[in-house]
Amino acid sequence: MRLAAFALLALIAKWPLLASAAMMNDFRDAQYFTLFEEAARTTVVRFHELPLWNPYYCGGIPALGIPSARFASPPFLLTLLFGTLRANALIAFAMSVLGLEGTFRYARARGSTALGAFAAAPVFAMAGFFARASALDWINFYGFELVPWAALGIHSALRGSRRGAVVAAFALAWMIGQGGTYAGPFMLLVGLFELVEAVGRAFVRRKRRPMGQALVAIMGMAAMLGLLALALSAFRLWPVIENLATSPRILGGAPGNGGRAVWHSVFGDASLARGEMLIGVLVLPAVLASFWRKRTLPIVVVAAVWIWLALGYSVRPSLFAELRRIPPYTMLRYPERFLALFGLVAAVAAALGVTELSARARKRKGWRIPLVIVTALLLGNVVLPTANDHAEAKGRALVAPPVDQPQDFHQARGNRWLAAYYPGIGRGSLSCFDDYNVAQSAALRGDLAEEETLADPTAGTIARESWTPNALDLHVAVTRPARVIVNQNFHPGWRASVGEVVSDAGRIAVDLPAGTHALHLHFAPRSATGGAAVSLLGLLVAIAIWRRAGATATPIAGRRAWAKQLALTAAPLFAVPLSFALVREPERPTPPLLTPQGEPLVVGTPPPTSRPLHVHFEGGVELEAAALHFSRAFDAQVVTLELDWKRPAAIPAGLGIFVHIEAPGSDTLGADHVLIGNQVPLEGAPADQTLRDVTAPIGLPTTTEPRHWTVRVGLWKARAGGARLGVRDPGQATITDNAVEIESFDTP
């Protein structure tokens, strides 16, 4: 009955998505999210291969290593059965039901009655966070619906339940497989909260059980859970870590949210039914009623922590700023997403509030009226997020879905905001964007007659015999040793049946001896094969732990028992060194540091076209020179800025460059960034060399009146507090508020 009610509620809330499931969301992010899922579906359905390599985007990228791809999780079965677009709505529906049930069970585990947990479950599972995710086609964020399941498993495991550890590990592996860079790191914090609470509980009950014995049990279960989660998620986690290690996701900025903005986001605007993280204002009486219960104290504390983090840099001290100093939290951009965790805490508190009133009503009849009122408000609260869900869904820009027209694969110059159309027509988009610095070869071409060529065309002939996303069969006849070049990005996971796979200016290449060869190229990276082996062994271990645990939470006692249990849980990880021993891969070559124009980024002195400045900042960084270059595109004036920096051997970490192009009566144009030339962070660039930091072209707005523009730049602690670095020596420049005035110019 409960699941039927939850399914009905999810059906009502997600009906606008289900009713328009055949249409495509035209939001810009939806384009490449759809491409990632469609590329995986195409690989499986059309080519009957596992989705390991995605040739359709950025010149070819390892599919499992894309942080935001969601296909490596159970909902991919819906994609295979119903197609990418229809699966989006079905995933939203199914994951909502899963989130409702998970929230119910987590609230029950924390002491709520069934009534309280049932009434409060929608507070988290139907929150505005998920409605917003659907509107923007961020379907991977529905992995957050598993947060209460993971929290439930951790909560149970730290109280001795081995099955709880299995539940938490599976939920974490699913979240990581479903993609995104938030759910996994957020769960580490939830786990830390549960761990601290378990230790505090053991301290309070130390007279019943010796503290040392309790700590051994708690830390042993935490270690077992962590090892099991690591093993189960290795198939996805290993490729992602490998990809981000070579193409880091480094974000600057000092985002913040004021208290009023947080309130409106969580409890609604003037209509009470709109908010990006909406849980509904009618939940407040139940939440306040929970304060009478002692069990609520840890929840109140952690709720305050989530709010503090959600405020970002708008408060001092900023807990979010301090958290971003610690990997993997350096990858976080939006502090308001911590309000999703606040929604779960609010749901549990509301459930406990109903529980407290129920207990009082059993003792005194006078409490029955407050119980009925608070419960009715909590049940009625579901109308607010449901209305928000419908409003968000109706605000989408829907277009007809792409039409498949399969052709022989070729790279195209492409358009990243139309990326969803490319897999269906056998084209790869070289126009590339993601939240991490994709290792894309500058030598890739979108105008080649053939995608596989000989470096020396006079050496012989080459012909494509078959093509799939993961494999190529070529017939090559050469009269002398020659190099075959494939117009895709190099990755050390590519293997060749003959010759040696090498990198040619960042492209896949094979050096062949003279003769006639049936060359077979296939993609089988160590991170995917090794990760799959670890996860498969982890699955077997999880099944063994589940069966041994039985239906009751039998505690593990004794050092020998703990040693055996942890050895069993850690056993799958031995496949990692074994993979390195058995699967050989060449070292990935360091990509050359080039400007967007393909010129050297690191030079001895600034180019002669730059204007000398010699501004020295605190910490020793020097802005040697700068230059503005003007051009026109589509009847608009375009400006490109070059900043020539020099850094000493030691500089503060986490610096960014701010660029402000200002004019009276116009909005300030910004080109703030943390990567020099979109290649390397300032602290990672070579010391004592000129670093040519060339921006992407910046389009100036067309105005009805002339405008006088001023370009100001400087350094700021982009990942360490947000303050500007002071100017120690102005050199030959004009300085205003620690910003260097580069140049002024007029537009008609």
XYZ file of C-alpha atoms in Angstrom:
748
model
C 0.000 0.000 0.000
C 2.800 2.377 0.868
C 4.665 1.713 -2.390
C 1.419 2.111 -4.342
C 0.862 5.506 -2.708
C 4.442 6.551 -3.416
C 4.124 5.446 -7.051
C 0.898 7.422 -7.441
C 2.502 10.522 -5.936
C 5.531 10.231 -8.234
C 3.215 9.704 -11.213
C 1.287 12.898 -10.439
C 4.453 14.949 -9.852
C 6.292 13.668 -12.932
C 3.274 13.525 -15.249
C 4.368 16.540 -17.378
C 7.700 14.765 -17.992
C 6.023 11.463 -18.850
C 3.465 13.140 -21.112
C 6.208 14.813 -23.170
C 8.776 12.026 -22.942
C 9.209 11.725 -26.716
C 10.327 15.360 -27.034
C 13.849 16.686 -26.509
C 14.786 19.365 -24.005
C 16.595 22.098 -25.939
C 18.459 23.478 -22.908
C 22.172 23.760 -23.690
C 23.334 21.258 -21.033
C 20.739 18.777 -22.284
C 22.620 18.610 -25.567
C 25.794 16.965 -24.340
C 24.084 15.008 -21.534
C 21.837 13.501 -24.215
C 24.884 12.840 -26.390
C 26.670 10.951 -23.596
C 23.664 8.687 -23.007
C 22.825 8.281 -26.690
C 26.438 7.434 -27.559
C 26.366 4.657 -24.956
C 22.987 3.386 -26.174
C 24.139 3.446 -29.798
C 27.301 1.529 -28.916
C 25.290 -1.227 -27.242
C 22.236 -1.419 -29.523
C 23.745 -0.762 -32.959
C 27.301 -2.027 -32.539
C 26.794 -4.635 -29.767
C 29.747 -3.373 -27.739
C 30.236 -2.101 -24.230
C 30.322 1.726 -24.122
C 34.017 2.238 -23.380
C 34.962 4.931 -25.946
C 32.816 7.872 -27.039
C 34.010 9.063 -30.481
C 31.139 11.506 -30.943
C 32.352 14.339 -28.707
C 35.522 16.400 -28.347
C 37.408 14.162 -30.786
C 36.916 10.997 -28.758
C 36.919 10.564 -24.973
C 36.869 7.556 -22.601
C 33.156 7.039 -21.952
C 33.483 5.678 -18.409
C 35.797 8.562 -17.521
C 33.223 11.288 -18.282
C 32.178 12.485 -14.797
C 28.661 13.564 -15.816
C 27.744 10.536 -17.966
C 25.035 8.440 -16.304
C 24.939 5.197 -18.309
C 27.053 3.163 -15.840
C 24.083 2.531 -13.525
C 20.908 0.377 -13.449
C 18.622 3.048 -15.056
C 20.594 2.528 -18.288
C 18.353 -0.521 -18.788
C 15.460 1.913 -19.300
C 17.539 3.755 -21.905
C 18.191 0.501 -23.773
C 14.506 -0.481 -23.687
C 12.819 2.854 -24.414
C 15.470 5.138 -25.892
C 17.364 8.035 -24.336
C 14.629 10.675 -24.351
C 11.771 8.501 -23.075
C 14.069 7.022 -20.448
C 14.674 10.492 -18.965
C 11.077 10.722 -17.718
C 10.947 7.078 -16.653
C 14.172 7.461 -14.658
C 12.776 10.561 -12.937
C 9.628 8.612 -12.007
C 11.373 5.414 -10.858
C 14.076 7.211 -8.886
C 11.429 9.360 -7.160
C 9.654 6.226 -5.931
C 13.011 4.866 -4.771
C 13.767 8.129 -2.954
C 10.370 8.163 -1.237
C 10.852 4.633 0.071
C 14.442 5.348 1.108
C 13.446 8.482 3.036
C 10.643 6.555 4.746
C 13.028 3.804 5.856
C 15.741 6.220 6.988
C 13.237 8.175 9.100
C 11.982 4.909 10.596
C 15.552 3.888 11.453
C 15.938 7.178 13.319
C 12.936 6.490 15.538
C 9.959 7.807 13.586
C 6.548 6.164 13.532
C 5.264 4.834 10.214
C 2.800 7.737 9.969
C 5.486 10.365 10.503
C 7.901 8.745 8.063
C 5.186 8.331 5.409
C 4.027 11.949 5.672
C 7.589 13.310 5.625
C 9.050 11.177 2.801
C 8.037 13.644 0.011
C 9.856 16.488 1.782
C 13.149 15.149 0.444
C 12.242 12.861 -2.456
C 9.946 15.376 -4.226
C 12.000 18.487 -3.435
C 12.638 21.283 -5.903
C 16.203 20.032 -6.337
C 14.866 17.166 -8.456
C 12.307 19.276 -10.301
C 15.109 21.639 -11.290
C 17.258 18.700 -12.398
C 14.508 17.508 -14.760
C 13.960 20.994 -16.170
C 17.648 21.300 -17.060
C 17.964 17.640 -18.124
C 20.404 16.924 -15.304
C 18.994 13.414 -14.979
C 22.243 12.227 -13.390
C 21.285 14.280 -10.311
C 18.506 11.793 -9.622
C 21.297 9.724 -8.105
C 20.674 11.914 -5.040
C 17.453 9.926 -4.496
C 19.778 7.190 -3.209
C 21.208 9.422 -0.452
C 18.663 8.209 2.154
C 19.428 4.588 1.221
C 23.158 5.181 1.653
C 22.526 7.057 4.925
C 20.273 4.225 6.112
C 22.958 1.660 5.311
C 25.684 3.665 7.075
C 23.409 4.253 10.071
C 22.712 0.519 10.359
C 26.292 -0.558 9.653
C 27.739 1.608 12.411
C 25.357 -0.130 14.787
C 26.658 -3.545 13.778
C 24.605 -4.520 10.721
C 26.697 -6.114 7.976
C 23.707 -6.001 5.649
C 23.555 -2.269 6.292
C 27.122 -1.981 5.016
C 26.135 -3.825 1.837
C 23.121 -1.541 1.289
C 25.265 1.587 1.746
C 28.019 0.279 -0.548
C 25.531 -0.550 -3.319
C 23.856 2.854 -3.014
C 27.219 4.639 -3.198
C 28.337 2.583 -6.220
C 25.032 3.357 -7.957
C 25.401 7.083 -7.272
C 28.943 7.105 -8.643
C 27.839 5.111 -11.683
C 24.984 7.533 -12.354
C 27.457 10.364 -12.648
C 28.050 13.854 -11.356
C 30.713 15.203 -9.036
C 28.442 16.004 -6.092
C 26.591 12.914 -4.815
C 29.706 10.890 -3.932
C 31.592 13.686 -2.098
C 28.371 14.716 -0.331
C 27.915 11.162 0.953
C 31.371 11.275 2.514
C 30.122 14.147 4.663
C 26.895 12.312 5.515
C 28.994 9.293 6.491
C 31.200 11.502 8.655
C 28.095 12.816 10.444
C 26.842 9.273 11.056
C 30.306 8.230 12.287
C 30.576 11.134 14.753
C 27.064 10.418 16.010
C 27.867 6.709 16.472
C 31.011 7.545 18.460
C 29.032 9.989 20.610
C 26.380 7.343 21.195
C 29.072 4.868 22.269
C 30.490 7.445 24.690
C 27.080 8.025 26.285
C 26.585 4.258 26.673
C 30.142 3.491 27.773
C 28.902 2.009 31.062
C 26.944 -0.649 29.140
C 29.808 -1.466 26.756
C 33.502 -0.574 27.132
C 34.412 2.408 24.985
C 37.426 0.677 23.408
C 35.370 -2.307 22.339
C 32.663 -0.055 20.890
C 35.194 2.035 18.942
C 36.761 -1.084 17.436
C 33.336 -2.227 16.235
C 32.421 1.216 14.847
C 35.713 1.808 13.039
C 35.775 -1.793 11.801
C 32.341 -1.426 10.242
C 33.316 1.949 8.758
C 36.411 0.379 7.192
C 34.429 -2.579 5.862
C 31.794 -0.287 4.364
C 34.431 1.948 2.750
C 36.356 -0.968 1.247
C 33.187 -2.560 -0.107
C 31.949 0.725 -1.622
C 35.368 1.289 -3.200
C 35.347 -2.175 -4.742
C 31.778 -1.998 -6.067
C 32.331 1.420 -7.667
C 35.831 0.719 -9.062
C 34.484 0.036 -12.570
C 33.463 3.698 -12.745
C 35.610 5.382 -10.134
C 38.946 4.255 -11.591
C 38.287 5.640 -15.129
C 36.935 8.928 -13.712
C 39.935 9.422 -11.420
C 42.305 8.571 -14.276
C 40.548 11.039 -16.575
C 40.458 13.884 -14.063
C 44.103 13.271 -13.135
C 45.111 14.081 -16.712
C 42.326 16.608 -17.370
C 41.616 18.244 -14.008
C 38.309 19.847 -13.095
C 39.509 23.105 -11.516
C 36.864 25.682 -10.706
C 37.337 29.180 -9.432
C 34.880 31.726 -8.173
C 33.533 32.627 -4.748
C 29.839 31.686 -5.003
C 27.573 32.626 -2.150
C 23.910 32.751 -1.196
C 22.396 35.197 1.241
C 20.099 34.056 4.024
C 17.004 35.399 2.272
C 17.931 33.608 -0.965
C 18.370 30.348 0.925
C 15.013 30.780 2.662
C 13.171 31.447 -0.621
C 14.939 28.563 -2.311
C 13.915 26.092 0.412
C 10.535 27.418 1.571
C 9.322 29.172 -1.562
C 8.818 32.653 -2.952
C 5.700 34.766 -2.431
C 3.588 32.017 -4.015
C 5.159 29.446 -1.647
C 5.246 26.987 -4.578
C 8.417 27.991 -6.406
C 11.985 27.485 -5.266
C 15.007 25.814 -6.778
C 15.478 23.627 -3.681
C 11.862 23.793 -2.501
C 10.746 21.495 0.333
C 7.668 23.548 1.278
C 6.918 25.920 4.121
C 4.133 23.727 5.576
C 6.786 21.316 6.823
C 7.932 23.830 9.465
C 5.361 23.030 12.232
C 6.359 19.348 12.174
C 10.061 20.255 12.167
C 9.592 22.598 15.144
C 7.623 19.930 17.006
C 10.632 17.605 16.757
C 12.701 19.928 18.953
C 11.029 18.403 22.025
C 12.831 15.130 21.326
C 16.424 14.608 22.462
C 17.067 12.456 19.398
C 16.641 15.523 17.211
C 19.693 17.352 18.610
C 22.256 15.716 16.259
C 19.911 16.383 13.333
C 19.589 20.059 14.262
C 23.370 20.361 14.414
C 23.914 18.758 11.023
C 21.089 20.854 9.514
C 22.941 23.978 10.666
C 26.119 22.645 9.025
C 24.325 22.110 5.676
C 22.914 25.646 5.814
C 26.348 27.062 6.663
C 27.852 25.260 3.665
C 24.972 26.369 1.409
C 25.673 30.038 2.236
C 29.034 29.630 0.502
C 31.286 32.682 0.523
C 28.506 35.037 1.640
C 29.394 34.441 5.312
C 32.621 34.738 7.239
C 34.057 32.379 8.167
C 33.049 30.363 5.129
C 32.905 26.631 5.794
C 32.435 26.072 2.064
C 35.690 27.926 1.326
C 37.571 25.743 3.784
C 35.986 22.574 2.391
C 37.092 23.479 -1.148
C 40.689 23.221 -0.038
C 40.291 19.447 0.413
C 40.141 17.030 -2.555
C 37.675 16.003 -3.984
C 35.718 19.056 -2.774
C 37.961 21.303 -4.879
C 35.644 20.294 -7.757
C 32.497 21.786 -6.178
C 31.017 24.919 -7.683
C 27.513 25.489 -6.298
C 27.201 25.606 -2.488
C 23.389 25.753 -2.670
C 23.343 22.053 -3.554
C 24.015 21.302 0.096
C 20.369 22.271 0.579
C 19.483 18.866 -0.898
C 21.028 17.330 2.222
C 19.168 19.858 4.340
C 15.964 18.563 2.714
C 16.723 15.041 3.946
C 17.411 16.312 7.465
C 14.179 18.334 7.385
C 12.258 15.232 6.307
C 13.644 13.200 9.212
C 12.986 16.046 11.672
C 9.393 16.412 10.412
C 8.843 12.670 10.826
C 10.180 12.854 14.371
C 7.944 15.852 15.051
C 4.848 13.824 14.168
C 6.220 10.978 16.285
C 6.651 13.273 19.290
C 3.124 14.657 18.985
C 1.754 11.118 18.623
C 3.501 10.101 21.858
C 2.094 13.120 23.685
C -1.386 12.516 22.250
C -1.379 9.001 23.665
C -0.759 10.408 27.131
C -2.990 13.492 26.957
C -6.028 13.962 24.719
C -5.325 17.694 24.438
C -2.408 16.950 22.113
C -4.628 15.254 19.532
C -5.672 18.502 17.873
C -2.051 19.735 17.376
C -1.182 16.241 16.087
C -3.999 16.319 13.523
C -3.163 19.884 12.419
C 0.590 19.300 12.085
C 0.124 15.964 10.294
C -2.465 17.471 7.933
C -0.107 20.350 7.104
C 2.748 17.912 6.496
C 0.605 15.740 4.217
C -0.740 18.823 2.445
C 2.785 20.175 2.003
C 3.266 17.754 -0.892
C 1.065 20.013 -3.037
C 3.756 22.723 -3.027
C 6.691 20.724 -4.453
C 4.307 18.958 -6.864
C 3.130 22.312 -8.204
C 6.764 23.382 -8.455
C 7.544 20.173 -10.353
C 4.813 20.934 -12.888
C 5.899 24.566 -13.276
C 9.540 23.599 -13.860
C 8.545 20.963 -16.412
C 6.296 23.371 -18.303
C 9.127 25.908 -18.489
C 11.281 23.655 -20.659
C 11.922 24.444 -24.317
C 10.883 21.224 -26.071
C 11.756 20.385 -29.664
C 11.314 17.394 -31.938
C 13.801 14.598 -31.241
C 16.807 14.047 -33.510
C 16.214 11.740 -36.450
C 18.732 8.922 -36.890
C 20.439 8.891 -40.287
C 23.407 6.512 -39.834
C 26.404 7.197 -42.056
C 30.082 6.290 -42.107
C 31.685 8.030 -39.140
C 33.491 11.345 -39.706
C 34.568 14.145 -37.437
C 32.897 17.521 -37.983
C 33.787 20.952 -36.695
C 30.502 20.627 -34.852
C 28.454 22.673 -32.398
C 28.437 21.728 -28.736
C 24.973 23.235 -28.238
C 23.599 20.865 -30.889
C 25.661 17.906 -29.712
C 22.663 15.583 -29.247
C 22.163 15.406 -33.012
C 25.609 14.026 -33.805
C 25.561 10.311 -32.784
C 22.458 9.650 -34.892
C 24.120 10.910 -38.068
C 27.514 9.275 -37.525
C 29.344 12.515 -36.795
C 31.666 13.619 -34.037
C 31.545 17.195 -32.742
C 34.975 18.754 -32.323
C 33.319 21.752 -30.674
C 33.985 20.772 -27.089
C 32.803 21.839 -23.644
C 32.702 20.232 -20.217
C 33.397 21.189 -16.619
C 36.832 19.607 -16.791
C 39.693 20.428 -19.142
C 39.185 17.816 -21.863
C 42.486 16.611 -23.365
C 41.602 17.424 -26.977
C 44.242 17.332 -29.693
C 44.693 20.615 -31.528
C 45.561 18.633 -34.675
C 42.071 17.143 -35.128
C 40.312 18.051 -38.368
C 36.655 18.308 -39.274
C 37.137 18.431 -43.048
C 38.951 15.194 -43.896
C 37.775 12.978 -46.741
C 39.040 9.958 -44.779
C 39.393 9.686 -41.006
C 42.349 7.266 -41.209
C 45.354 8.432 -43.185
C 49.057 7.761 -43.662
C 51.401 10.419 -42.307
C 53.311 10.019 -45.593
C 50.706 9.409 -48.313
C 53.426 8.234 -50.713
C 54.280 5.268 -48.466
C 51.303 3.192 -49.617
C 47.542 2.834 -49.294
C 45.025 2.566 -46.472
C 41.340 1.611 -46.490
C 38.735 1.292 -43.734
C 37.068 -2.130 -43.679
C 34.902 -1.760 -40.574
C 34.249 0.818 -37.863
C 32.646 0.735 -34.406
C 33.015 3.189 -31.517
C 35.531 0.874 -29.807
C 37.300 -0.710 -32.787
C 38.695 -0.124 -36.275
C 39.690 -2.591 -38.977
C 42.021 -1.159 -41.618
C 43.723 -2.650 -44.650
C 47.162 -1.067 -44.893
C 49.749 -1.731 -47.609
C 53.021 0.218 -47.284
C 56.321 -0.155 -49.085
C 58.338 1.122 -46.115
C 57.791 1.685 -42.389
C 54.940 4.151 -42.035
C 52.634 5.787 -39.521
C 48.857 5.450 -39.632
C 47.012 8.426 -38.086
C 43.435 8.164 -36.810
C 41.551 11.458 -36.512
C 40.672 10.942 -32.841
C 42.269 11.786 -29.502
C 45.036 9.500 -28.292
C 44.505 7.385 -25.194
C 46.950 4.748 -23.908
C 44.066 2.247 -23.764
C 44.078 1.779 -27.549
C 45.592 -1.562 -28.705
C 46.812 -2.632 -32.164
C 47.089 -6.117 -33.666
C 50.320 -5.111 -35.368
C 52.772 -2.262 -34.877
C 52.955 0.159 -31.943
C 50.259 2.593 -30.834
C 51.716 6.061 -30.245
C 50.542 9.645 -29.899
C 50.894 11.908 -32.926
C 50.252 15.489 -31.792
C 47.645 14.059 -29.430
C 45.997 11.829 -32.058
C 45.846 8.017 -32.215
C 48.654 6.708 -34.404
C 50.202 3.327 -35.186
C 53.762 2.825 -36.390
C 53.805 -0.089 -38.847
C 56.601 -2.017 -40.555
C 56.674 -2.336 -44.345
C 54.222 -4.810 -45.859
C 50.510 -5.539 -46.125
C 48.649 -5.542 -42.813
C 45.153 -6.274 -41.556
C 45.337 -3.708 -38.776
C 42.837 -4.132 -35.948
C 42.604 -1.290 -33.420
C 40.451 -1.656 -30.312
C 39.960 0.269 -27.081
C 40.482 -1.728 -23.874
C 41.892 0.578 -21.184
C 43.359 -0.857 -18.015
C 41.134 1.373 -15.903
C 37.993 -0.192 -17.408
C 39.107 -3.824 -17.440
C 40.825 -3.611 -14.056
C 37.960 -1.645 -12.543
C 35.416 -4.183 -13.845
C 37.437 -7.027 -12.309
C 37.543 -5.266 -8.929
C 33.794 -4.543 -9.022
C 32.906 -8.097 -10.039
C 34.952 -9.495 -7.143
C 33.405 -6.864 -4.877
C 29.938 -8.053 -5.938
C 30.815 -11.623 -4.979
C 32.125 -10.436 -1.611
C 28.972 -8.358 -1.023
C 26.780 -11.401 -1.712
C 28.887 -13.489 0.690
C 28.621 -10.831 3.427
C 24.854 -10.550 2.941
C 24.334 -14.308 3.178
C 26.604 -14.719 6.206
C 24.948 -11.861 8.072
C 21.514 -13.500 7.995
C 18.331 -11.673 8.783
C 19.607 -10.348 12.132
C 22.359 -7.803 12.742
C 24.849 -10.196 14.344
C 27.819 -8.156 15.591
C 31.387 -9.154 14.747
C 33.361 -9.840 17.910
C 37.051 -10.472 18.489
C 40.222 -9.370 16.694
C 40.491 -12.553 14.655
C 36.917 -12.215 13.376
C 37.514 -8.583 12.422
C 40.794 -9.465 10.692
C 39.055 -12.139 8.609
C 36.147 -9.837 7.738
C 38.344 -6.924 6.649
C 40.665 -9.236 4.700
C 37.664 -10.639 2.830
C 36.330 -7.147 2.092
C 39.724 -5.842 0.917
C 40.446 -8.899 -1.264
C 38.897 -7.428 -4.484
C 41.291 -4.470 -4.366
C 44.249 -6.793 -4.996
C 43.036 -6.864 -8.600
C 44.380 -3.294 -8.930
C 48.133 -4.116 -8.669
C 47.444 -7.314 -10.633
C 45.957 -5.195 -13.444
C 49.070 -3.019 -13.541
C 51.225 -6.158 -13.747
C 49.199 -7.849 -16.501
C 47.880 -4.950 -18.595
C 50.630 -2.769 -19.996
C 49.921 0.769 -21.140
C 52.317 3.429 -22.401
C 52.714 6.617 -20.405
C 50.321 9.308 -21.545
C 52.434 12.032 -23.193
C 52.279 15.464 -21.647
C 50.239 17.651 -24.019
C 52.094 20.698 -25.333
C 51.155 23.974 -23.685
C 49.655 26.042 -26.499
C 47.490 29.140 -26.726
C 44.039 28.824 -28.349
C 45.735 29.963 -31.571
C 48.156 27.011 -31.430
C 51.210 29.112 -30.509
C 53.587 28.245 -27.619
C 52.135 29.235 -24.256
C 55.522 29.256 -22.488
C 58.103 31.613 -24.036
C 61.237 33.461 -22.985
C 59.853 36.994 -23.246
C 56.507 38.608 -24.048
C 55.744 39.037 -27.765
C 56.641 42.458 -29.240
C 52.944 43.251 -29.798
C 52.320 43.306 -26.030
C 52.514 46.489 -23.978
C 55.051 46.284 -21.073
C 53.496 46.652 -17.614
C 55.764 44.946 -15.010
C 53.149 44.898 -12.260
C 54.164 42.838 -9.217
C 51.517 41.294 -6.954
C 51.753 39.937 -3.440
C 53.261 36.488 -3.552
C 55.710 37.428 -6.315
C 53.590 36.956 -9.477
C 54.368 39.534 -12.180
C 52.122 40.760 -14.978
C 54.871 41.493 -17.498
C 52.782 42.759 -20.397
C 49.339 42.712 -22.009
C 47.682 43.237 -25.378
C 44.200 43.598 -26.843
C 43.393 42.267 -30.314
C 40.212 43.312 -32.128
C 38.261 41.558 -34.863
C 34.695 41.227 -36.116
C 32.384 38.215 -36.196
C 28.719 38.183 -37.254
C 28.642 41.990 -37.366
C 29.807 42.218 -33.741
C 33.102 43.516 -32.437
C 35.207 40.840 -30.765
C 38.152 41.380 -28.432
C 40.839 38.873 -27.455
C 43.023 39.628 -24.452
C 46.573 38.415 -23.912
C 48.082 38.621 -20.437
C 51.770 37.738 -20.106
C 52.512 36.437 -16.611
C 55.646 35.313 -14.826
C 55.574 33.375 -11.563
C 58.340 32.581 -9.066
C 59.070 29.058 -7.845
C 56.669 29.340 -4.887
C 53.305 31.114 -5.067
C 50.041 30.864 -3.114
C 47.842 27.984 -4.286
C 44.335 28.477 -5.621
C 44.887 31.758 -7.480
C 42.700 32.887 -10.342
C 42.754 35.743 -12.870
C 39.837 38.145 -12.978
C 39.099 40.090 -16.159
C 36.537 42.915 -16.105
C 35.563 44.834 -19.255
C 33.519 47.772 -18.012
C 31.557 50.634 -19.583
C 29.174 53.165 -18.003
C 25.581 52.169 -18.702
C 26.464 48.606 -19.690
C 26.867 45.368 -17.817
C 30.421 44.430 -16.906
C 31.766 41.675 -19.129
C 33.770 39.080 -17.233
C 36.341 36.554 -18.400
C 37.535 35.291 -15.010
C 39.472 32.028 -15.184
C 41.816 29.793 -13.227
C 43.675 28.093 -16.098
C 46.364 29.967 -18.016
C 45.314 29.809 -21.657
C 42.700 27.225 -20.597
C 45.606 24.807 -20.121
C 47.231 24.896 -16.706
C 46.654 26.561 -13.295
C 49.055 29.337 -12.383
C 50.655 27.294 -9.585
C 51.220 24.414 -12.034
C 52.806 26.463 -14.814
C 56.597 26.630 -15.349
C 58.346 29.123 -13.088
C 60.454 32.060 -14.273
C 59.076 31.878 -17.823
C 56.655 34.148 -19.665
C 53.186 32.544 -19.669
C 50.985 33.747 -22.531
C 47.459 33.717 -21.112
C 45.266 34.266 -24.193
C 41.504 34.381 -23.608
C 38.812 33.067 -25.896
C 37.260 35.780 -28.096
C 34.877 38.026 -26.139
C 31.940 39.476 -28.064
C 31.086 43.079 -27.207
C 27.368 43.938 -27.042
C 25.847 46.107 -29.749
C 24.517 49.323 -28.211
C 22.427 52.208 -29.515
C 24.998 54.730 -28.279
C 28.808 54.825 -28.260
C 30.475 53.170 -25.290
C 33.858 53.746 -23.681
C 35.251 50.473 -22.314
C 38.014 49.891 -19.780
C 39.737 46.548 -19.272
C 40.912 45.778 -15.736
C 42.573 42.577 -14.574
C 44.188 41.196 -11.454
C 44.731 38.153 -9.283
C 42.397 36.788 -6.640
C 42.180 33.809 -4.332
C 39.684 32.005 -6.543
C 39.719 28.789 -4.503
C 40.867 30.148 -1.157
C 38.557 32.830 0.183
C 37.897 35.054 -2.821
C 39.949 38.123 -1.808
C 41.993 40.029 -4.374
C 45.766 39.904 -4.176
C 47.302 43.260 -3.431
C 49.571 45.042 -5.898
C 53.073 45.366 -4.448
C 54.622 47.381 -7.324
C 52.408 49.108 -9.966
C 55.225 49.154 -12.515
C 54.064 51.025 -15.637
C 50.313 50.570 -15.068
C 47.444 52.427 -13.443
C 46.045 50.541 -10.419
C 42.522 50.869 -8.999
C 41.373 48.674 -6.119
C 44.196 46.173 -6.803
C 43.073 45.907 -10.443
C 45.440 46.720 -13.308
C 44.042 48.970 -16.029
C 45.128 47.300 -19.272
C 43.605 49.549 -21.912
C 40.568 51.655 -22.826
C 38.746 51.670 -26.153
C 35.529 52.910 -27.764
C 32.778 51.086 -29.642
C 30.382 52.875 -31.951
